[in-house]
Amino acid sequence: MSQSLLENLIEQLQCLPGVGPKTAQRMAFHLLQRKRQAGKELSVVLNEAMDNIGQCSECRNYTELELCGICQNAKRAIDGTLCIVESASDLAAVEQSAQFSGRYFVLHGCLSPIDGVGPSEIGLFQLEQMLENGHVSEVILALNPSVEGEATSHYIADICKSHNISITRIAHGIPVGGELEMVDSSTITHALMGRKQF
Amino acid sequence: MSQSLLENLIEQLQCLPGVGPKTAQRMAFHLLQRKRQAGKELSVVLNEAMDNIGQCSECRNYTELELCGICQNAKRAIDGTLCIVESASDLAAVEQSAQFSGRYFVLHGCLSPIDGVGPSEIGLFQLEQMLENGHVSEVILALNPSVEGEATSHYIADICKSHNISITRIAHGIPVGGELEMVDSSTITHALMGRKQF
Ligand SMILES: [Zn+2]
Ligand SMILES: [Zn+2]
């Protein structure tokens, strides 16, 4: 017997991260029972998003426009700071803190020669052009403290130095509200190295 | 500023059960980064499923056809048993056990006069017609042991008796592999009441 439409739906829902057969089945029944209109609306926006969302020509953040909302906002350029993140979800996390009023640059990865990811794959030549324009006074590195993150941070630091742009990195340490005994040793190492006068 | 396509996608993904803003954001980025084609295929099947999946005219199981795969299978009618379940997901659970070779009838709910759910809302007149046809020798109740489930079970038992059809119910008790101390007291009550000679 060929696959039914319901079986097909349950299979396709598993392209979503963290969704296995059981969860996909629960989702399919939920939509069929109570959310058919919402399911149809999701179908439309999903198709539009997959077709039309590309990268902002300035910062490489996801957007369906030539320039993302942040790059369109002139106030954010005046700030002069540029926060460099590995992913669009990292950008969203910084943005949700509402503490940063400059612009971003999204690498969509890290330098990883073994995997064939060099400077051009993560937009570093585009970044260099941006820094040459002279509108950036400070680059803030917000990359993960992994081996690849460190190598990428050093590469970007070298670009900044050659353009006389100040470079900082966000602090790594114990999360606020986090218990010391629950934190991994790599975080504790960073917290110790980043200690400040009391 | 109006909502971006990405924000719209993240909002619409939250029509899925168990998906809040954080999970929806993770899903959206995952699809954009790595699964655009799968996202588009999901969009197509989602729209088709919402439009075309209805209820089987015999058993009320979800299907895009007039008769579902189980009702189309003549071997399953020969068996003579009819398993009555509250939902299509309960049907799927019984089916996955591969222990039942008869047909099903899906109520899509339980009798609940307070909520305006009477016999016709859960297909009981259709069920009675099915029993009058004379092809069912045994009705197996697989409803949940809730107040509504019990009331519905008794209602169906009365129909069966008036048509001289044998009626049984599946056993409730301690799940196989389940630890006694982890099981809720209602299940223990059912397990005690259903005890058998050792
Ligand atoms: Zn941008
Ligand atoms: Zn059927």
Coordinates of C-alpha atoms and ligand atoms in Angstrom, one line a residue:
Chain A
M1 CA 0.0 0.0 0.0
S2 CA 1.4 3.4 -0.9
Q3 CA 1.9 6.1 1.8
S4 CA -1.2 8.0 2.9
L5 CA -1.2 11.8 3.0
L6 CA -1.2 11.6 6.8
E7 CA 1.9 9.3 6.8
N8 CA 3.5 11.7 4.4
L9 CA 2.7 14.7 6.7
I10 CA 4.1 12.9 9.7
E11 CA 7.3 12.1 7.8
Q12 CA 7.8 15.6 6.5
L13 CA 7.3 17.2 9.9
Q14 CA 10.4 15.4 11.0
C15 CA 12.6 17.9 9.0
L16 CA 12.0 20.1 12.1
P17 CA 14.8 19.9 14.7
G18 CA 14.0 17.8 17.7
V19 CA 10.9 16.3 16.1
G20 CA 10.9 12.5 15.8
P21 CA 8.1 10.2 14.7
K22 CA 6.1 10.4 18.0
T23 CA 6.1 14.2 18.2
A24 CA 5.4 14.5 14.4
Q25 CA 2.3 12.3 14.9
R26 CA 1.1 14.4 17.8
M27 CA 1.6 17.6 15.7
A28 CA -0.3 16.1 12.7
F29 CA -3.3 15.1 14.8
H30 CA -3.3 18.4 16.7
L31 CA -3.5 20.3 13.4
L32 CA -6.1 18.0 11.9
Q33 CA -8.3 18.1 15.0
R34 CA -8.2 21.7 16.0
K35 CA -5.9 23.9 13.9
R36 CA -6.6 23.4 10.2
Q37 CA -6.7 27.1 9.4
A38 CA -3.5 27.8 11.3
G39 CA -1.9 24.8 9.6
K40 CA -2.7 26.3 6.2
E41 CA -1.4 29.7 7.2
L42 CA 1.8 28.0 8.4
S43 CA 2.1 26.3 5.0
V44 CA 1.9 29.6 3.2
V45 CA 4.4 31.5 5.3
L46 CA 6.8 28.5 5.4
N47 CA 6.9 28.4 1.6
E48 CA 7.4 32.2 1.3
A49 CA 10.1 32.2 4.0
M50 CA 12.0 29.3 2.3
D51 CA 11.8 31.1 -1.1
N52 CA 12.4 34.7 -0.1
I53 CA 14.5 35.0 3.1
G54 CA 18.1 35.6 2.2
Q55 CA 21.0 37.5 3.8
C56 CA 21.1 41.2 4.5
S57 CA 23.7 42.7 2.1
E58 CA 25.3 44.6 4.9
C59 CA 25.4 42.3 8.0
R60 CA 24.4 38.9 6.6
N61 CA 21.5 38.6 9.0
Y62 CA 18.4 36.8 7.7
T63 CA 15.9 39.0 5.9
E64 CA 13.6 39.0 2.9
L65 CA 14.8 42.6 2.1
E66 CA 18.0 44.0 0.7
L67 CA 18.8 45.5 4.1
C68 CA 17.6 44.0 7.4
G69 CA 15.6 46.1 9.9
I70 CA 18.7 46.8 12.0
C71 CA 20.8 48.0 9.1
Q72 CA 17.9 50.2 7.9
N73 CA 17.9 51.9 11.2
A74 CA 20.2 55.0 11.0
K75 CA 20.4 55.3 14.8
R76 CA 22.2 52.0 15.0
A77 CA 24.9 53.1 12.6
I78 CA 25.6 56.3 14.6
D79 CA 26.5 54.1 17.6
G80 CA 29.7 53.1 15.8
T81 CA 30.0 49.6 17.4
L82 CA 29.8 46.4 15.4
C83 CA 29.0 43.1 17.2
I84 CA 30.3 40.0 15.4
V85 CA 28.3 36.8 16.0
E86 CA 28.5 33.3 14.7
S87 CA 24.8 32.8 13.9
A88 CA 21.5 34.6 13.4
S89 CA 20.3 32.9 16.6
D90 CA 23.3 34.5 18.5
L91 CA 22.3 37.8 17.1
A92 CA 18.7 37.3 18.3
A93 CA 20.0 36.5 21.8
V94 CA 22.1 39.7 22.0
E95 CA 19.2 41.7 20.6
Q96 CA 16.8 40.3 23.2
S97 CA 19.0 41.6 26.0
A98 CA 18.2 45.1 24.6
Q99 CA 21.6 46.3 25.8
F100 CA 23.3 46.7 22.4
S101 CA 22.5 49.6 20.1
G102 CA 25.1 49.2 17.4
R103 CA 25.1 47.0 14.3
Y104 CA 25.9 43.3 13.8
F105 CA 27.8 41.1 11.4
V106 CA 26.8 37.5 11.1
L107 CA 29.5 35.0 10.1
H108 CA 27.2 31.9 9.7
G109 CA 30.0 29.8 11.0
C110 CA 33.6 29.9 12.0
L111 CA 37.0 29.4 10.3
S112 CA 37.5 25.6 9.9
P113 CA 40.1 24.8 7.2
I114 CA 39.4 21.0 7.7
D115 CA 35.8 21.5 6.6
G116 CA 36.8 23.9 3.8
V117 CA 35.5 26.9 5.6
G118 CA 37.9 29.8 4.9
P119 CA 37.6 33.6 5.3
S120 CA 35.4 34.1 2.2
E121 CA 32.9 31.5 3.4
I122 CA 32.2 33.4 6.6
G123 CA 32.2 36.8 4.9
L124 CA 35.5 38.1 6.3
F125 CA 36.4 40.0 3.0
Q126 CA 33.0 41.7 3.2
L127 CA 33.6 42.5 6.8
E128 CA 37.0 44.1 5.9
Q129 CA 35.3 46.3 3.3
M130 CA 32.8 47.4 5.9
L131 CA 35.7 48.3 8.3
E132 CA 37.4 50.2 5.5
N133 CA 34.4 52.5 5.1
G134 CA 35.4 54.1 8.4
H135 CA 32.0 54.1 10.1
V136 CA 32.9 51.5 12.7
S137 CA 34.8 52.7 15.8
E138 CA 34.7 49.4 17.9
V139 CA 34.4 45.8 17.0
I140 CA 32.9 43.6 19.7
L141 CA 33.6 39.9 19.3
A142 CA 30.7 37.7 20.6
L143 CA 32.0 34.3 19.3
N144 CA 31.9 31.1 21.2
P145 CA 35.1 30.2 23.1
S146 CA 35.7 27.1 21.0
V147 CA 38.9 26.3 19.1
E148 CA 37.3 27.6 15.8
G149 CA 35.8 30.6 17.6
E150 CA 39.2 31.5 19.0
A151 CA 41.0 31.2 15.6
T152 CA 38.3 33.3 14.0
S153 CA 38.5 35.9 16.7
H154 CA 42.2 36.2 16.2
Y155 CA 41.8 36.5 12.4
I156 CA 39.3 39.3 12.9
A157 CA 41.5 41.0 15.5
D158 CA 44.3 41.2 12.9
I159 CA 42.0 42.9 10.4
C160 CA 40.9 45.4 13.0
K161 CA 44.5 46.2 14.1
S162 CA 45.5 46.8 10.5
H163 CA 42.6 49.4 10.2
N164 CA 43.3 50.9 13.7
I165 CA 39.8 49.9 15.0
S166 CA 39.5 49.1 18.6
I167 CA 38.5 45.5 19.3
T168 CA 36.9 44.0 22.5
R169 CA 35.2 40.7 23.3
I170 CA 32.2 39.9 25.5
A171 CA 33.0 38.5 28.9
H172 CA 32.6 34.7 29.5
G173 CA 32.0 33.5 33.0
I174 CA 29.4 32.2 35.4
P175 CA 25.9 32.9 34.2
V176 CA 23.9 35.3 36.5
G177 CA 21.8 33.1 38.7
G178 CA 23.8 30.0 37.8
E179 CA 25.2 27.9 40.5
L180 CA 29.0 27.3 40.5
E181 CA 28.7 23.6 40.9
M182 CA 26.4 23.3 37.9
V183 CA 28.8 25.2 35.5
D184 CA 31.2 23.3 33.3
S185 CA 35.0 23.6 33.9
S186 CA 35.7 25.5 30.7
T187 CA 33.3 28.2 31.8
I188 CA 34.9 28.3 35.3
T189 CA 38.4 28.6 33.6
H190 CA 37.1 31.6 31.7
A191 CA 35.5 33.1 34.8
L192 CA 38.8 32.8 36.7
M193 CA 40.9 34.2 33.9
G194 CA 38.5 37.1 33.6
R195 CA 38.5 37.9 37.3
K196 CA 38.4 41.6 38.3
Q197 CA 39.5 43.6 41.4
F198 CA 36.8 43.4 44.1
Chain B
M1 CA 8.1 48.6 11.9
S2 CA 5.9 45.9 10.4
Q3 CA 6.6 42.2 11.1
S4 CA 9.3 40.6 9.1
L5 CA 8.8 37.4 7.2
L6 CA 11.1 35.6 9.7
E7 CA 9.1 37.0 12.7
N8 CA 5.9 35.8 10.9
L9 CA 7.3 32.3 10.4
I10 CA 8.4 32.1 14.0
E11 CA 4.9 33.2 15.1
Q12 CA 3.1 30.7 12.8
L13 CA 5.3 27.8 13.9
Q14 CA 3.8 28.2 17.4
C15 CA 0.5 26.7 16.2
L16 CA 2.4 23.3 16.6
P17 CA 1.8 21.7 20.0
G18 CA 4.6 22.1 22.5
V19 CA 6.3 24.8 20.4
G20 CA 6.9 28.2 22.1
P21 CA 8.9 31.2 20.8
K22 CA 12.3 29.7 21.6
T23 CA 11.7 26.4 19.9
A24 CA 10.0 28.1 16.9
Q25 CA 13.0 30.4 16.5
R26 CA 15.3 27.4 16.6
M27 CA 13.1 25.6 14.0
A28 CA 13.1 28.7 11.7
F29 CA 16.9 29.1 11.7
H30 CA 17.4 25.3 11.2
L31 CA 15.2 25.3 8.1
L32 CA 16.8 28.5 6.7
Q33 CA 20.3 27.3 7.3
R34 CA 20.1 23.7 6.2
K35 CA 16.7 22.5 5.2
R36 CA 15.1 24.9 2.7
Q37 CA 14.0 22.2 0.3
A38 CA 12.6 20.1 3.1
G39 CA 10.8 23.2 4.4
K40 CA 9.2 23.7 1.0
E41 CA 8.2 20.1 0.8
L42 CA 6.7 20.3 4.3
S43 CA 4.7 23.4 3.2
V44 CA 3.2 21.5 0.2
V45 CA 2.1 18.4 2.2
L46 CA 0.9 20.5 5.1
N47 CA -1.5 22.5 2.8
E48 CA -2.7 19.3 1.1
A49 CA -3.2 17.5 4.4
M50 CA -5.2 20.4 5.9
D51 CA -7.4 20.6 2.8
N52 CA -7.9 17.0 1.9
I53 CA -7.7 14.8 5.1
G54 CA -11.2 14.0 6.3
Q55 CA -12.8 11.1 8.2
C56 CA -13.2 7.6 6.8
S57 CA -16.9 7.1 6.1
E58 CA -16.9 3.7 7.9
C59 CA -14.7 4.1 11.0
R60 CA -14.1 7.9 11.2
N61 CA -10.3 7.5 11.2
Y62 CA -8.4 10.3 9.4
T63 CA -7.9 9.7 5.7
E64 CA -7.9 11.6 2.4
L65 CA -9.9 8.8 0.9
E66 CA -13.6 7.7 1.2
L67 CA -12.4 4.6 3.1
C68 CA -9.2 4.4 5.1
G69 CA -6.6 1.7 4.5
I70 CA -7.8 -0.5 7.3
C71 CA -11.5 -0.4 6.2
Q72 CA -10.4 -1.1 2.6
N73 CA -8.7 -4.3 3.8
A74 CA -11.2 -7.1 3.5
K75 CA -9.1 -9.4 5.9
R76 CA -9.7 -7.0 8.7
A77 CA -13.5 -7.2 8.3
I78 CA -13.4 -11.0 8.4
D79 CA -12.0 -10.9 11.9
G80 CA -15.3 -9.7 13.2
T81 CA -13.9 -7.5 16.1
L82 CA -14.4 -3.8 16.3
C83 CA -12.1 -1.8 18.6
I84 CA -13.6 1.5 19.8
V85 CA -11.1 4.3 20.6
E86 CA -11.4 8.0 21.6
S87 CA -8.9 9.4 19.1
A88 CA -6.9 8.7 16.0
S89 CA -3.7 8.7 18.1
D90 CA -5.2 6.0 20.3
L91 CA -5.9 4.0 17.1
A92 CA -2.3 4.5 16.0
A93 CA -1.1 3.3 19.3
V94 CA -3.2 0.1 19.2
E95 CA -2.2 -0.4 15.5
Q96 CA 1.5 -0.1 16.4
S97 CA 1.2 -3.0 18.8
A98 CA 0.4 -5.2 15.8
Q99 CA -1.8 -7.4 18.0
F100 CA -5.2 -6.4 16.6
S101 CA -6.5 -7.6 13.3
G102 CA -10.0 -6.3 13.3
R103 CA -11.5 -2.9 12.5
Y104 CA -11.8 0.3 14.5
F105 CA -14.3 3.0 15.3
V106 CA -13.0 6.4 16.3
L107 CA -15.2 8.6 18.5
H108 CA -13.1 11.8 18.3
G109 CA -14.1 12.5 21.9
C110 CA -16.3 11.2 24.7
L111 CA -19.9 11.9 25.8
S112 CA -19.8 15.2 27.7
P113 CA -23.3 16.7 28.1
I114 CA -21.8 19.8 29.8
D115 CA -19.8 20.6 26.7
G116 CA -22.6 19.8 24.4
V117 CA -21.1 16.5 23.2
G118 CA -23.9 14.0 22.8
P119 CA -24.2 10.6 21.0
S120 CA -24.4 12.1 17.5
E121 CA -21.2 14.3 18.0
I122 CA -19.1 11.2 18.7
G123 CA -20.8 9.1 15.9
L124 CA -22.8 6.7 18.1
F125 CA -25.7 6.6 15.7
Q126 CA -23.3 5.7 12.9
L127 CA -21.8 3.0 15.2
E128 CA -25.3 1.5 15.9
Q129 CA -25.9 1.3 12.1
M130 CA -22.6 -0.6 11.7
L131 CA -23.6 -3.0 14.5
E132 CA -27.0 -3.6 12.8
N133 CA -25.2 -4.7 9.6
G134 CA -24.4 -8.0 11.5
H135 CA -20.7 -8.2 10.5
V136 CA -19.4 -7.4 14.0
S137 CA -19.2 -10.3 16.5
E138 CA -17.3 -8.5 19.4
V139 CA -16.9 -4.9 20.4
I140 CA -13.6 -4.1 22.3
L141 CA -13.8 -0.9 24.3
A142 CA -10.4 0.9 24.5
L143 CA -11.5 4.1 26.0
N144 CA -9.7 6.0 28.8
P145 CA -10.9 5.2 32.3
S146 CA -12.1 8.8 32.9
V147 CA -15.6 9.8 34.1
E148 CA -16.5 10.6 30.4
G149 CA -14.8 7.4 29.1
E150 CA -16.8 5.3 31.6
A151 CA -20.1 7.0 30.7
T152 CA -19.4 6.5 27.0
S153 CA -18.4 2.9 27.6
H154 CA -21.7 2.2 29.4
Y155 CA -23.7 3.9 26.6
I156 CA -22.0 1.7 23.9
A157 CA -22.4 -1.4 26.1
D158 CA -26.2 -0.8 26.1
I159 CA -26.2 -0.6 22.3
C160 CA -24.3 -3.8 22.0
K161 CA -26.6 -5.6 24.4
S162 CA -29.7 -4.6 22.5
H163 CA -28.1 -6.1 19.4
N164 CA -26.7 -9.2 21.2
I165 CA -23.1 -8.4 20.4
S166 CA -20.5 -9.5 22.9
I167 CA -18.6 -6.6 24.5
T168 CA -15.2 -6.5 26.2
R169 CA -12.8 -3.9 27.4
I170 CA -9.0 -3.7 27.3
A171 CA -7.2 -4.3 30.7
H172 CA -5.9 -1.3 32.7
G173 CA -3.1 -1.9 35.1
I174 CA 0.6 -1.4 35.8
P175 CA 2.5 -0.9 32.5
V176 CA 4.9 -3.6 31.5
G177 CA 8.4 -2.5 32.7
G178 CA 6.8 0.2 34.9
E179 CA 7.8 0.5 38.5
L180 CA 5.0 0.4 41.0
E181 CA 6.1 3.4 42.9
M182 CA 6.1 5.5 39.7
V183 CA 2.5 4.6 38.8
D184 CA -0.4 6.9 39.8
S185 CA -2.9 5.7 42.3
S186 CA -5.8 5.5 39.8
T187 CA -3.8 3.0 37.7
I188 CA -3.0 1.0 40.9
T189 CA -6.7 1.0 41.7
H190 CA -7.5 -0.5 38.3
A191 CA -4.6 -3.0 38.6
L192 CA -6.0 -4.2 42.0
M193 CA -9.5 -4.5 40.8
G194 CA -8.4 -6.4 37.7
R195 CA -6.2 -8.9 39.7
K196 CA -6.2 -12.5 38.5
Q197 CA -5.6 -15.9 40.2
F198 CA -1.9 -16.6 40.4
Ligands
ZN1 ZN 21.6 43.9 8.2
ZN2 ZN -11.9 3.4 8.1

